[in-house]
Coordinates of N, CA and C in Angstrom, one line a residue:
M174 N 6.5 -1.1 -0.3 CA 5.9 0.1 -0.5 C 5.9 0.6 -1.9
N175 N 4.9 0.9 -2.4 CA 4.7 1.1 -3.9 C 5.0 2.7 -4.1
A176 N 5.1 3.4 -3.1 CA 5.3 5.0 -3.4 C 6.6 5.1 -4.0
A177 N 7.7 4.5 -3.7 CA 9.0 4.8 -4.2 C 9.0 4.4 -5.7
S178 N 8.3 3.5 -6.2 CA 8.4 3.2 -7.6 C 7.5 4.2 -8.4
R179 N 6.5 4.9 -7.7 CA 5.8 5.7 -8.4 C 6.5 7.0 -8.5
L180 N 7.3 7.3 -7.6 CA 8.2 8.6 -7.5 C 9.1 8.6 -8.7
Y181 N 9.6 7.4 -9.2 CA 10.6 7.3 -10.3 C 9.8 7.6 -11.5
E182 N 8.6 7.5 -11.6 CA 7.8 7.7 -13.0 C 7.5 9.0 -13.1
S183 N 7.2 9.9 -12.0 CA 6.9 11.3 -12.1 C 7.5 12.1 -11.1
E184 N 7.5 13.4 -11.3 CA 8.1 14.3 -10.4 C 7.0 14.7 -9.3
F185 N 7.3 14.7 -8.0 CA 6.5 15.0 -6.8 C 7.3 15.9 -6.0
S186 N 6.7 16.7 -5.3 CA 7.4 17.6 -4.2 C 6.9 17.2 -2.8
V187 N 5.8 16.4 -2.7 CA 5.3 16.1 -1.3 C 4.5 14.7 -1.4
L188 N 4.8 13.9 -0.3 CA 4.2 12.7 -0.1 C 3.2 12.8 1.2
I189 N 1.9 12.6 1.0 CA 1.1 12.9 2.1 C 0.6 11.5 2.5
V190 N 0.7 11.1 3.8 CA 0.2 9.9 4.3 C -0.9 10.3 5.3
D191 N -2.2 10.0 5.0 CA -3.3 10.5 5.9 C -3.5 9.3 6.8
S192 N -3.7 9.8 8.1 CA -3.9 8.8 9.3 C -2.9 7.8 9.4
I193 N -1.6 8.1 9.6 CA -0.5 7.1 9.7 C -0.8 6.0 10.6
M194 N -1.5 6.3 11.7 CA -1.5 5.3 12.8 C -2.8 4.4 12.4
A195 N -3.7 4.8 11.7 CA -5.0 4.1 11.5 C -4.8 2.5 11.2
P196 N -3.9 2.1 10.2 CA -3.7 0.6 10.1 C -3.2 0.0 11.3
F197 N -2.3 0.7 12.1 CA -1.7 0.1 13.4 C -2.7 0.0 14.4
R198 N -3.7 0.8 14.5 CA -4.8 0.8 15.6 C -5.6 -0.4 15.2
V199 N -6.0 -0.8 14.0 CA -6.7 -1.9 13.6 C -6.2 -3.1 14.0
D200 N -4.9 -3.3 13.8 CA -4.2 -4.5 14.1 C -3.7 -4.7 15.4
Y201 N -3.9 -3.8 16.4 CA -3.3 -3.7 17.8 C -4.2 -4.2 18.7
S202 N -3.9 -5.2 19.5 CA -4.7 -5.8 20.4 C -4.8 -5.4 21.8
G203 N -3.6 -4.7 22.2 CA -3.6 -4.3 23.6 C -2.1 -4.3 24.0
R204 N -1.9 -3.8 25.2 CA -0.5 -3.6 25.7 C 0.4 -4.9 25.5
G205 N 0.0 -6.0 26.0 CA 0.8 -7.2 26.0 C 0.1 -8.4 25.5
E206 N -1.2 -8.2 25.1 CA -1.9 -9.4 24.6 C -1.5 -9.9 23.2
L207 N -1.6 -11.0 22.8 CA -1.4 -11.5 21.6 C -2.4 -12.3 21.1
C208 N -3.1 -11.9 20.1 CA -4.2 -12.6 19.4 C -3.8 -13.0 18.0
I209 N -4.6 -13.9 17.5 CA -4.3 -14.3 16.1 C -4.5 -13.1 15.2
F210 N -3.5 -12.8 14.3 CA -3.7 -11.8 13.3 C -3.5 -10.4 13.9
L211 N -3.2 -10.3 15.3 CA -3.1 -8.8 15.9 C -1.7 -8.8 16.4
L212 N -1.2 -7.6 16.5 CA 0.2 -7.3 17.0 C 0.2 -6.9 18.5
T213 N 1.2 -7.3 19.1 CA 1.4 -6.7 20.5 C 1.9 -5.3 20.3
L214 N 2.1 -4.6 21.3 CA 2.6 -3.2 21.4 C 4.0 -3.2 20.9
A215 N 4.9 -4.2 21.3 CA 6.3 -4.1 20.9 C 6.4 -4.4 19.3
E216 N 5.5 -5.4 18.9 CA 5.5 -5.6 17.4 C 5.0 -4.4 16.7
R217 N 4.0 -3.9 17.1 CA 3.4 -2.6 16.4 C 4.5 -1.5 16.2
Q218 N 5.2 -1.3 17.4 CA 6.1 -0.2 17.4 C 7.3 -0.5 16.5
Q219 N 7.6 -1.8 16.3 CA 8.8 -2.3 15.4 C 8.3 -2.0 13.9
V220 N 7.1 -2.5 13.6 CA 6.6 -2.3 12.3 C 6.4 -0.7 12.0
L221 N 5.9 0.1 13.0 CA 5.9 1.6 12.7 C 7.2 2.1 12.6
G222 N 8.2 1.6 13.3 CA 9.5 2.2 13.1 C 10.2 1.9 11.7
R223 N 9.9 0.8 11.3 CA 10.4 0.3 9.9 C 9.7 1.3 8.8
T224 N 8.3 1.4 9.0 CA 7.5 2.2 8.1 C 8.1 3.7 8.0
L225 N 8.2 4.3 9.3 CA 8.7 5.6 9.3 C 10.2 5.7 8.7
S226 N 11.1 4.7 9.0 CA 12.3 4.7 8.4 C 12.3 4.7 6.7
R227 N 11.3 3.9 6.1 CA 11.3 3.9 4.8 C 10.7 5.2 4.3
L228 N 9.8 5.9 4.9 CA 9.4 7.1 4.6 C 10.5 8.3 4.6
L229 N 11.3 8.2 5.6 CA 12.4 9.0 5.8 C 13.4 8.7 4.6
K230 N 13.7 7.5 4.2 CA 14.6 7.2 3.1 C 14.0 7.8 1.7
I231 N 12.6 7.6 1.5 CA 12.0 8.2 0.4 C 12.2 9.6 0.4
S232 N 11.9 10.3 1.5 CA 12.1 11.8 1.6 C 13.5 12.3 1.2
E233 N 14.6 11.6 1.6 CA 15.9 11.8 1.4 C 16.3 11.6 -0.1
Q234 N 15.9 10.3 -0.6 CA 16.2 10.0 -1.8 C 15.6 10.7 -3.0
F235 N 14.3 11.2 -2.8 CA 13.6 11.9 -3.9 C 13.6 13.6 -3.5
N236 N 14.2 13.8 -2.3 CA 14.2 15.3 -1.9 C 12.7 15.8 -1.9
I237 N 11.9 15.1 -1.2 CA 10.5 15.6 -1.1 C 10.1 15.6 0.3
A238 N 9.1 16.4 0.7 CA 8.5 16.6 1.9 C 7.7 15.4 2.2
V239 N 7.6 14.8 3.4 CA 6.6 13.7 3.7 C 5.8 14.3 4.8
F240 N 4.4 14.5 4.5 CA 3.5 15.1 5.4 C 2.6 13.9 6.1
L241 N 2.6 13.7 7.4 CA 1.8 12.7 8.0 C 0.7 13.3 8.8
T242 N -0.4 12.8 8.7 CA -1.6 13.2 9.5 C -1.8 12.1 10.5
N243 N -2.3 12.5 11.7 CA -2.4 11.5 12.9 C -3.7 11.7 13.5
Q244 N -4.1 10.8 14.4 CA -5.2 10.9 15.1 C -4.8 11.3 16.6
V245 N -5.8 11.7 17.3 CA -5.5 12.1 18.8 C -6.6 11.2 19.6
M246 N -6.2 11.1 20.7 CA -7.1 10.3 21.8 C -7.1 11.1 23.0
S247 N -8.2 10.9 23.7 CA -8.4 11.6 25.1 C -7.3 10.9 26.1
D248 N -6.7 11.9 26.8 CA -5.9 11.5 27.9 C -6.4 12.1 29.2
P249 N -7.3 11.3 29.9 CA -8.0 11.9 31.1 C -7.0 12.5 32.2
G250 N -5.8 11.9 32.1 CA -4.8 12.4 33.2 C -4.0 13.4 32.6
G251 N -4.2 14.0 31.5 CA -3.4 14.9 30.8 C -3.5 16.4 31.1
G252 N -4.7 16.7 31.6 CA -5.0 18.1 32.0 C -4.9 18.4 33.5
T253 N -4.0 19.4 33.7 CA -3.7 19.7 35.2 C -4.6 20.8 35.7
F254 N -5.4 21.4 34.9 CA -6.3 22.4 35.4 C -7.5 22.3 34.4
A255 N -8.6 22.8 34.9 CA -10.0 22.9 34.3 C -9.7 23.5 32.9
G256 N -10.4 23.0 31.9 CA -10.3 23.6 30.4 C -9.1 23.3 29.7
A257 N -8.1 22.4 30.3 CA -6.9 22.0 29.6 C -7.3 21.1 28.5
D258 N -6.6 21.1 27.4 CA -6.8 20.1 26.4 C -6.3 18.8 26.7
T259 N -7.0 17.7 26.8 CA -6.7 16.5 27.2 C -6.5 15.5 26.1
R260 N -6.4 15.9 24.9 CA -6.1 15.1 23.7 C -4.6 15.1 23.5
K261 N -4.2 13.9 23.1 CA -2.8 13.7 22.7 C -2.7 12.8 21.5
P262 N -1.6 13.1 20.6 CA -1.5 12.2 19.5 C -1.2 10.8 19.8
I263 N -1.7 9.9 19.0 CA -1.4 8.4 19.2 C 0.0 8.1 18.5
G264 N 0.5 7.0 18.9 CA 1.8 6.6 18.2 C 2.9 6.6 19.0
G265 N 2.9 7.3 20.1 CA 3.9 7.2 21.1 C 5.2 8.0 20.6
N266 N 6.3 7.8 21.5 CA 7.5 8.4 21.1 C 8.1 8.1 19.8
I267 N 7.8 6.9 19.4 CA 8.4 6.5 18.0 C 8.0 7.3 16.9
L268 N 6.7 7.7 16.9 CA 6.2 8.7 16.0 C 6.7 10.1 16.2
A269 N 6.7 10.5 17.4 CA 7.1 12.0 17.7 C 8.6 12.2 17.3
H270 N 9.4 11.1 17.5 CA 10.9 11.3 17.2 C 11.2 11.3 15.9
A271 N 10.3 10.6 15.1 CA 10.5 10.5 13.7 C 10.1 11.7 13.0
S272 N 9.4 12.6 13.6 CA 8.8 13.8 13.0 C 9.9 15.0 13.2
T273 N 10.1 15.7 12.1 CA 10.9 16.9 12.2 C 10.1 18.1 12.8
T274 N 9.0 18.4 12.3 CA 8.1 19.5 12.7 C 6.8 18.9 13.0
R275 N 6.2 19.2 14.2 CA 4.8 18.6 14.4 C 4.0 19.9 14.6
L276 N 2.8 19.8 14.0 CA 1.8 20.8 14.1 C 0.5 20.3 14.7
Y277 N -0.2 21.0 15.5 CA -1.5 20.6 16.0 C -2.6 21.5 15.5
L278 N -3.6 20.9 14.6 CA -4.5 21.7 14.3 C -5.8 21.4 15.1
R279 N -6.5 22.6 15.4 CA -7.9 22.5 16.1 C -8.8 23.5 15.6
K280 N -10.0 23.3 15.9 CA -11.1 24.3 15.6 C -11.1 25.5 16.6
G281 N -11.2 26.7 15.9 CA -11.3 27.9 16.8 C -12.7 28.3 16.9
K282 N -12.9 29.5 17.1 CA -14.3 30.1 17.2 C -14.8 30.2 15.8
A283 N -16.1 30.0 15.7 CA -16.9 30.0 14.3 C -16.1 29.1 13.2
E284 N -15.8 29.9 12.2 CA -15.1 29.1 11.1 C -13.6 29.1 11.1
Q285 N -13.1 29.6 12.3 CA -11.6 29.8 12.4 C -11.0 28.4 12.7
R286 N -9.7 28.3 12.3 CA -9.0 27.0 12.7 C -7.6 27.6 13.3
I287 N -7.0 26.8 14.1 CA -5.8 27.3 14.7 C -4.7 26.1 14.4
C288 N -3.5 26.6 14.0 CA -2.4 25.7 13.8 C -1.3 26.1 14.8
K289 N -1.0 25.0 15.7 CA 0.1 25.3 16.6 C 1.3 24.6 16.3
I290 N 2.5 25.3 16.2 CA 3.8 24.6 16.0 C 4.3 24.3 17.4
Y291 N 4.4 23.0 17.8 CA 5.0 22.8 19.1 C 6.1 21.8 19.0
D292 N 6.8 21.5 17.9 CA 8.0 20.8 17.9 C 8.7 20.9 16.5
S293 N 9.8 22.0 16.5 CA 10.3 22.2 15.3 C 11.7 22.8 15.5
P294 N 12.7 22.1 14.8 CA 14.2 22.6 15.0 C 14.3 24.1 14.4
M295 N 13.4 24.5 13.5 CA 13.7 25.8 12.9 C 12.7 26.9 13.2
L296 N 11.6 26.5 13.8 CA 10.5 27.5 14.0 C 10.2 27.5 15.6
A297 N 10.0 28.8 16.1 CA 9.7 28.8 17.5 C 8.2 28.4 17.7
E298 N 7.9 28.0 18.9 CA 6.6 27.5 19.2 C 5.6 28.7 19.1
G299 N 4.6 28.5 18.4 CA 3.6 29.5 18.2 C 2.3 29.0 17.6
E300 N 1.4 30.0 17.4 CA 0.0 29.7 16.8 C -0.2 30.6 15.7
A301 N -1.0 30.1 14.6 CA -1.6 30.9 13.6 C -3.1 30.6 13.5
V302 N -3.8 31.7 13.3 CA -5.3 31.5 13.1 C -5.6 31.8 11.7
F303 N -6.4 30.8 11.1 CA -6.8 31.0 9.6 C -8.1 30.5 9.4
Q304 N -8.5 30.7 8.4 CA -9.9 30.2 7.8 C -9.8 29.5 6.5
L305 N -10.5 28.5 6.1 CA -10.7 27.9 5.0 C -11.8 28.4 4.0
A306 N -11.6 28.8 2.8 CA -12.6 29.4 2.1 C -12.6 28.7 0.7
E307 N -13.4 29.0 -0.2 CA -13.4 28.3 -1.6 C -12.2 28.5 -2.3
G308 N -11.4 29.8 -2.2 CA -10.3 30.2 -2.9 C -9.0 29.5 -2.1
G309 N -9.2 28.8 -0.9 CA -8.1 28.4 -0.1 C -8.0 28.8 1.2
I310 N -6.8 29.1 1.8 CA -6.6 29.5 3.2 C -6.6 31.1 3.1
I311 N -7.4 31.7 4.0 CA -7.4 33.2 4.1 C -7.4 33.5 5.5
D312 N -7.0 34.8 5.7 CA -7.0 35.5 7.1 C -8.4 35.4 7.7
P313 N -8.3 35.2 9.0 CA -9.6 35.0 9.6 C -10.5 36.2 9.6
N314 N -11.8 36.1 9.6 CA -12.8 37.2 9.8 C -13.0 37.3 11.3
D315 N -12.7 38.5 11.7 CA -12.9 38.7 13.3 C -14.3 39.1 13.5

């Protein structure tokens, strides 16, 4: 991982990994199948676990926040009533347990966005509505 060597050279306060699961989805062939150059589910989870462990060590060593973005997938069996959100994050429990605080961002009405805190040891579950503008994040226009 080249990130640690770069952190020695300059001061940083956050390390952002965009789409943490993207490389794992490309190399993953299926639940139990093994193809040339592809990983089985167990192998993928082991590599993911090692990657997350390295990121945690970097966070602790350099006292920086690590911010991971992730993809969601449709879970047809996830909604128990009409209108329920059937999307769920990919990566399984290994990614969920490695995260300290999890946020779920979604589009609201018009230009509004909603950020839901749903797993945090320090913050209660809740939602915040905001808008993005040229100057940054602003209160939503009602």
